[in-house]
Amino acid sequence: MSAPAQTLRSDNRRELILESAAELFVRHGYGGTSMRDIAKATGMLSGSLYYHFASKEALLLSVFEEGVRLLSDAVDHALATSPDDPWERLQAAAQAHLSVLLDGSHFAQVVVRVLPGDAPGAQAELIALRDQYEARFHTVVDALPLTPDTDRSVLRLMLLGAMNHTPVWFQPGRATPAQLARHFIRNLRGTAAP
Amino acid sequence: MSAPAQTLRSDNRRELILESAAELFVRHGYGGTSMRDIAKATGMLSGSLYYHFASKEALLLSVFEEGVRLLSDAVDHALATSPDDPWERLQAAAQAHLSVLLDGSHFAQVVVRVLPGDAPGAQAELIALRDQYEARFHTVVDALPLTPDTDRSVLRLMLLGAMNHTPVWFQPGRATPAQLARHFIRNLRGTAAP
DNA sequence: CTATTAACCAAGCAATCGTTTGCTTGGGGA
DNA sequence: TCCCCAAGCAAACGATTGCTTGGTTAATAG
């Protein structure tokens, strides 16, 4: 028989490190967070982290991968269960993105907050992960019925920029991520008074 | 008689430090840039920087202030020489913002790239500077003729987020900052095909 | 010519950084 | 019972960090 309990507890420990690191990376940035800070938040000594992760950059990469995974799964699921209307599909994707980004989990915020240039050794991997995720919005925006003079790349990057900026000003008490997604999409379809 | 030449040369030296620091802060982040990096880029030794700036955070604050000053002056001038149409005024402000942000000068990019949380000692001042600048967009967005169900705060934060994200993907060869500003505003007025 | 001062260098401070090492511990399999 | 191995502790490594200090240089003022 296998011993899943033991394996589970070890995974929990590893995940606790990831969560602590994600929260600190979001709050103080990558360069502003030390391995000792992460260790203290996890309740261990700094050297013990290296049993689970080979380096600080490897730890960042794991946090980043978890963030991208959360975002990708949410958007994929939203698109799979979404109707055919192109604008509704974009709104569903935006809502999934904003929900993951703003509802507690710090992993997704690391993807948005930490720029690849902060960790030169992992720069290429970070960029690849981000691009691989954002490709989903490329597809959805391409399906939009737009006036011919509308630049779809600009529209896509505009929406991504607006969404990725929300952690700076979002306050849990006010609008929900879903309401924000509706506002964002409606604003892109047209806000001028008749 | 005074000696303006001497004062000027010293100011040039101080400005050279500021420029080097701004470029490094943008490329590697605040925590990823050391005083020795800045000194080497300026052609001095690290200790010499402290003749001009009291601390690393004071240096960041000066860079930040210069960035806010450049952005504020550009937007103020654009609004002062802009017609009365509210949407055209917003586009003029956006164009000024994007031009300063994307045309070479690294000071403005520091304002967007370095988050207040990166420098805990200067956090309050950085937030105050950013808010003081962004108040201009509050005024211009308030003057917009919008459908009653449009949230003006969301619209403003959406535009700011989209603009502040441009340094991540902007490439000098393609669209100009002015063209981007036109696209952004047009997208906010309505992009759906009839 | 002397005195002053702005501007910088050379060297080093204590503290902290990411990382490595050798050792302990507790629980499961043979 | 013996052993093993995951998991982490305790301590330290050299390097780098932000910053300080005392002296040097070049130019200006009187």
XYZ file of C-alpha atoms (C1' of nucleotides) in Angstrom:
448
model
C 0.000 0.000 0.000
C 1.100 3.523 -0.625
C 1.227 6.222 2.041
C -0.697 9.176 0.657
C -0.906 10.859 4.047
C 2.823 11.366 4.206
C 3.016 12.580 0.638
C 0.133 14.919 1.255
C 1.704 16.503 4.276
C 4.902 17.122 2.397
C 2.977 18.685 -0.458
C 1.148 20.877 2.006
C 4.450 22.099 3.306
C 5.667 22.885 -0.163
C 2.454 24.665 -0.970
C 2.718 26.692 2.199
C 6.092 27.945 1.055
C 4.632 28.826 -2.324
C 1.772 30.749 -0.727
C 4.023 32.676 1.617
C 6.375 33.516 -1.222
C 3.522 34.636 -3.449
C 2.125 36.960 -0.805
C 5.518 38.523 -0.112
C 6.379 38.868 -3.798
C 3.117 40.735 -4.291
C 3.559 42.992 -1.295
C 7.254 43.884 -1.534
C 8.237 42.812 -5.023
C 10.693 40.084 -6.000
C 13.855 42.023 -5.192
C 12.328 43.323 -1.979
C 11.682 39.847 -0.620
C 14.473 37.746 0.872
C 14.580 33.995 1.338
C 14.700 34.645 5.069
C 11.455 36.609 4.843
C 9.802 33.688 3.078
C 11.229 31.203 5.565
C 10.006 33.240 8.520
C 6.502 33.510 7.041
C 6.478 29.744 6.570
C 7.858 28.990 10.014
C 11.160 27.498 8.945
C 14.772 28.539 8.594
C 16.056 29.953 5.353
C 18.271 26.992 4.545
C 15.347 24.592 4.755
C 13.724 26.177 1.733
C 16.441 24.688 -0.436
C 15.180 21.209 0.263
C 12.074 22.120 -1.747
C 13.426 24.628 -4.262
C 16.807 24.835 -5.919
C 17.044 28.623 -5.857
C 15.099 31.814 -5.320
C 14.467 32.106 -9.030
C 13.227 28.515 -9.165
C 10.833 29.363 -6.361
C 9.577 32.401 -8.252
C 9.139 30.260 -11.336
C 7.017 27.746 -9.414
C 4.868 30.547 -8.011
C 4.529 31.985 -11.496
C 3.565 28.618 -12.959
C 0.899 28.144 -10.313
C -0.503 31.590 -11.086
C -0.600 30.912 -14.799
C -2.210 27.552 -14.144
C -4.959 29.087 -12.023
C -5.663 31.763 -14.624
C -5.565 29.342 -17.538
C -7.866 26.816 -15.915
C -10.391 29.493 -14.989
C -10.445 31.061 -18.451
C -10.533 27.710 -20.227
C -13.444 26.569 -18.119
C -15.275 29.843 -18.657
C -14.854 29.598 -22.414
C -15.889 25.946 -22.489
C -19.171 26.684 -20.725
C -19.856 29.956 -22.495
C -22.371 30.571 -25.301
C -21.441 31.450 -28.857
C -21.830 35.226 -28.773
C -18.290 36.641 -29.210
C -18.748 39.561 -26.813
C -20.232 37.322 -24.158
C -17.304 34.975 -24.540
C -14.872 37.836 -24.062
C -16.764 38.944 -21.001
C -16.700 35.412 -19.601
C -12.940 35.264 -20.102
C -12.487 38.681 -18.497
C -14.630 37.694 -15.541
C -12.618 34.518 -15.009
C -9.367 36.474 -15.217
C -10.513 39.143 -12.776
C -12.029 36.636 -10.353
C -8.794 34.697 -10.018
C -6.762 37.896 -9.878
C -8.833 39.654 -7.206
C -10.296 36.868 -5.096
C -7.659 36.182 -2.519
C -5.114 34.026 -4.258
C -1.799 35.814 -4.566
C -0.417 33.503 -7.253
C -2.135 35.262 -10.104
C -1.117 38.682 -8.820
C 2.519 37.602 -8.970
C 2.067 36.949 -12.691
C 0.944 40.539 -13.096
C 3.141 42.244 -10.500
C 6.552 40.674 -11.062
C 8.036 41.645 -14.392
C 10.421 39.228 -16.126
C 13.213 41.784 -15.863
C 13.154 41.421 -12.083
C 14.646 37.922 -12.315
C 17.129 37.950 -15.206
C 17.878 34.246 -14.851
C 14.255 33.245 -15.364
C 13.313 35.992 -17.796
C 12.738 33.789 -20.830
C 10.586 31.273 -18.970
C 8.471 33.983 -17.365
C 7.803 35.632 -20.716
C 6.924 32.309 -22.308
C 4.461 31.485 -19.533
C 2.775 34.858 -19.780
C 2.520 34.707 -23.579
C 1.167 31.188 -23.490
C -1.640 32.306 -21.200
C -2.500 35.513 -23.004
C -2.843 33.661 -26.285
C -6.363 32.769 -25.130
C -7.414 36.394 -25.354
C -5.903 36.628 -28.814
C -8.332 33.960 -30.013
C -11.381 35.455 -28.334
C -10.690 38.987 -29.543
C -10.157 37.723 -33.083
C -13.719 36.387 -33.079
C -15.190 39.796 -32.254
C -17.350 41.598 -34.829
C -15.586 44.946 -35.034
C -15.575 47.908 -37.354
C -12.813 47.402 -39.945
C -10.743 50.283 -38.646
C -10.412 48.740 -35.169
C -6.974 47.329 -34.314
C -7.621 44.024 -32.579
C -4.156 43.888 -31.020
C -4.628 47.272 -29.431
C -8.045 46.255 -28.153
C -6.651 43.052 -26.645
C -3.670 44.748 -25.018
C -5.929 47.501 -23.754
C -8.193 45.024 -21.992
C -5.266 43.066 -20.567
C -3.612 46.247 -19.331
C -6.808 47.471 -17.721
C -7.403 44.113 -16.019
C -3.832 43.638 -14.844
C -3.892 47.076 -13.267
C -6.906 46.339 -11.075
C -4.915 44.914 -8.125
C -3.511 48.415 -7.624
C -6.875 50.034 -6.935
C -9.370 47.227 -6.280
C -11.223 47.293 -2.964
C -13.193 44.188 -1.932
C -16.095 46.177 -0.534
C -17.174 47.807 -3.782
C -17.737 46.246 -7.188
C -17.212 42.503 -7.581
C -14.817 41.076 -10.182
C -17.825 39.951 -12.222
C -19.317 43.444 -12.186
C -15.982 44.900 -13.173
C -15.737 42.494 -16.113
C -19.193 43.582 -17.298
C -18.204 47.231 -17.020
C -14.956 46.652 -18.879
C -16.613 44.876 -21.795
C -19.452 47.365 -21.990
C -16.952 50.209 -22.034
C -15.208 48.576 -24.976
C -18.461 48.177 -26.894
C -19.304 51.837 -26.498
C -19.908 54.323 -23.731
C -20.710 57.549 -25.560
C -24.142 58.987 -24.915
C -26.397 58.982 -27.992
C 28.638 87.947 -9.347
C 27.369 84.424 -9.191
C 28.921 81.491 -11.001
C 26.163 79.805 -12.969
C 28.583 77.645 -14.963
C 29.712 75.797 -11.897
C 26.190 75.327 -10.665
C 25.106 74.127 -14.075
C 27.800 71.506 -14.328
C 26.925 70.176 -10.924
C 23.277 70.030 -11.916
C 24.224 68.109 -15.031
C 26.035 65.614 -12.908
C 23.059 65.237 -10.628
C 20.766 64.797 -13.589
C 23.055 62.156 -15.038
C 22.695 60.180 -11.832
C 18.942 60.552 -12.011
C 18.850 59.341 -15.605
C 21.041 56.336 -14.918
C 18.983 55.440 -11.881
C 15.721 55.789 -13.809
C 16.919 53.508 -16.581
C 18.105 50.837 -14.150
C 14.964 51.048 -12.021
C 12.889 50.463 -15.155
C 15.003 47.578 -16.411
C 15.649 45.640 -13.196
C 13.168 47.102 -10.720
C 13.943 49.050 -7.562
C 15.031 46.084 -5.461
C 17.031 44.662 -8.336
C 19.148 47.789 -8.708
C 22.036 48.522 -6.344
C 23.664 51.845 -5.633
C 26.845 50.399 -7.131
C 24.990 49.639 -10.359
C 23.829 53.247 -10.536
C 27.297 54.553 -9.710
C 28.915 52.411 -12.397
C 26.389 53.577 -15.007
C 27.167 57.187 -14.043
C 30.920 56.688 -14.022
C 31.493 57.258 -10.320
C 31.980 55.233 -7.163
C 29.037 54.263 -5.034
C 29.978 56.468 -2.113
C 30.001 59.558 -4.307
C 26.271 59.252 -4.915
C 25.661 60.202 -1.305
C 27.006 63.665 -1.937
C 23.953 64.255 -4.152
C 21.311 62.066 -2.484
C 20.832 61.176 1.143
C 19.721 57.593 0.539
C 18.572 55.148 -2.102
C 14.965 55.904 -1.272
C 15.596 59.635 -1.565
C 17.094 58.984 -4.997
C 14.032 56.988 -6.023
C 11.814 59.777 -4.764
C 13.670 62.332 -6.883
C 13.364 60.126 -9.947
C 9.683 59.655 -9.205
C 9.134 63.395 -8.781
C 10.827 64.105 -12.089
C 8.619 61.523 -13.798
C 5.461 62.989 -12.291
C 6.626 66.460 -13.254
C 7.178 65.455 -16.883
C 3.784 63.777 -17.083
C 1.968 66.615 -15.343
C 3.526 69.315 -17.496
C 2.718 67.441 -20.689
C -0.896 66.759 -19.742
C -1.450 70.273 -18.412
C -0.104 71.789 -21.598
C -2.189 69.459 -23.745
C -5.348 70.375 -21.850
C -4.570 74.098 -21.960
C -4.234 74.064 -25.750
C -7.077 71.636 -26.369
C -10.574 72.483 -27.693
C -13.745 72.156 -25.693
C -14.989 68.765 -26.880
C -14.739 66.426 -23.855
C -13.655 63.346 -25.806
C -11.020 65.318 -27.693
C -9.713 66.640 -24.398
C -9.442 63.117 -23.018
C -7.626 62.038 -26.161
C -5.248 64.981 -25.865
C -4.480 64.027 -22.274
C -3.984 60.381 -23.213
C -1.696 61.334 -26.063
C 0.409 63.509 -23.770
C 0.613 60.726 -21.204
C 1.611 58.088 -23.743
C 4.103 60.345 -25.492
C 6.015 61.043 -22.309
C 5.760 57.433 -21.257
C 6.955 55.882 -24.502
C 9.262 58.455 -26.043
C 12.611 57.704 -24.529
C 12.533 59.254 -21.086
C 12.709 56.619 -18.393
C 11.472 58.900 -15.617
C 7.812 58.443 -16.425
C 8.199 54.684 -16.750
C 9.538 54.560 -13.208
C 6.276 56.121 -12.030
C 4.420 53.245 -13.650
C 6.882 50.416 -13.055
C 7.941 50.913 -9.438
C 5.105 50.270 -7.022
C 5.052 52.129 -3.690
C 5.348 48.814 -1.848
C 8.831 48.348 -3.274
C 10.192 51.157 -1.090
C 8.374 50.984 2.247
C 10.099 54.095 3.581
C 8.842 56.269 0.747
C 5.493 54.572 0.253
C 3.280 57.452 1.373
C 5.095 60.030 -0.725
C 5.004 57.850 -3.832
C 1.277 57.267 -3.492
C 0.631 60.968 -2.938
C 2.616 61.897 -6.046
C 0.791 59.382 -8.199
C -2.634 60.418 -6.931
C -1.865 64.072 -7.408
C -1.031 63.429 -11.057
C -3.934 61.130 -11.815
C -6.405 63.673 -10.462
C -6.176 65.349 -13.879
C -7.846 62.380 -15.515
C -10.560 62.452 -12.887
C -11.533 65.937 -14.022
C -11.446 65.164 -17.725
C -13.442 61.932 -17.406
C -16.046 63.695 -15.301
C -16.708 66.061 -18.200
C -17.509 63.204 -20.583
C -21.061 62.760 -21.930
C -21.760 59.170 -20.986
C -24.758 56.914 -20.748
C -26.114 57.094 -17.179
C -25.202 53.496 -16.427
C -21.497 54.065 -17.111
C -19.236 54.101 -14.058
C -16.818 56.968 -14.577
C -14.305 55.673 -12.049
C -14.089 52.342 -13.814
C -13.683 54.082 -17.147
C -10.891 56.276 -15.792
C -9.048 53.415 -14.108
C -9.479 51.314 -17.210
C -7.816 53.930 -19.384
C -5.013 54.504 -16.881
C -4.401 50.785 -16.565
C -4.329 50.308 -20.313
C -1.927 53.227 -20.779
C 0.392 52.287 -17.946
C 0.690 48.777 -19.333
C 1.959 49.948 -22.733
C 5.661 49.992 -21.772
C 5.433 46.206 -21.458
C 4.523 45.627 -25.108
C 5.210 48.874 -26.973
C 7.590 48.667 -29.934
C 8.893 51.928 -31.434
C 8.619 50.732 -35.022
C 4.862 50.247 -35.069
C 2.122 52.607 -33.917
C 3.118 55.984 -32.498
C 1.990 57.116 -29.038
C -0.420 59.554 -30.703
C -1.950 56.793 -32.808
C -2.275 54.597 -29.738
C -4.060 57.376 -27.887
C -6.535 57.725 -30.761
C -7.138 53.976 -30.763
C -7.641 53.898 -27.017
C -10.196 56.689 -27.009
C -12.019 55.343 -30.023
C -12.225 51.931 -28.368
C -13.789 53.531 -25.316
C -16.394 55.354 -27.418
C -17.437 52.167 -29.134
C -15.914 49.451 -31.286
C -18.810 47.115 -31.999
C -19.749 46.715 -35.628
C -23.222 48.095 -36.460
C 49.326 83.462 -3.565
C 46.228 81.691 -0.098
C 41.896 79.937 1.470
C 37.691 77.874 0.534
C 34.480 74.840 -1.250
C 32.105 71.775 -4.414
C 32.758 67.246 -6.040
C 34.621 63.007 -5.882
C 37.746 58.909 -4.662
C 39.450 55.081 -1.820
C 38.527 52.200 1.670
C 35.879 50.054 4.703
C 31.862 49.536 8.071
C 28.070 46.427 9.865
C 24.295 44.116 8.058
C 22.091 41.235 5.004
C 22.023 38.518 0.888
C 21.477 33.690 -1.517
C 23.296 29.460 -0.713
C 25.855 25.302 1.284
C 27.082 22.105 4.707
C 26.784 18.641 8.368
C 23.826 17.035 11.578
C 19.360 15.727 13.869
C 14.734 13.811 14.051
C 10.543 11.158 13.560
C 7.943 7.813 11.343
C 7.414 3.685 8.025
C 9.146 -0.681 5.787
C 11.756 -5.007 6.104
C 14.658 -4.460 15.797
C 17.287 -2.174 12.468
C 17.621 0.848 8.929
C 16.303 4.430 5.941
C 14.884 8.650 4.222
C 12.090 12.653 3.959
C 12.237 17.019 6.290
C 14.202 20.488 8.642
C 17.613 22.676 12.068
C 21.874 25.137 13.281
C 25.583 27.401 11.641
C 28.298 29.293 8.611
C 30.132 30.513 3.769
C 31.644 34.310 0.548
C 29.494 37.937 -1.724
C 26.855 41.983 -1.864
C 24.048 45.438 0.302
C 23.266 50.548 1.776
C 25.942 53.725 3.748
C 30.007 56.318 6.296
C 34.418 58.340 6.778
C 38.624 60.803 5.771
C 41.342 62.413 2.389
C 42.151 64.337 -2.459
C 41.553 67.384 -6.479
C 40.316 71.165 -9.255
C 38.375 75.469 -9.538
C 36.989 79.771 -7.645
C 37.131 83.882 -4.628
C 39.587 87.356 -2.165
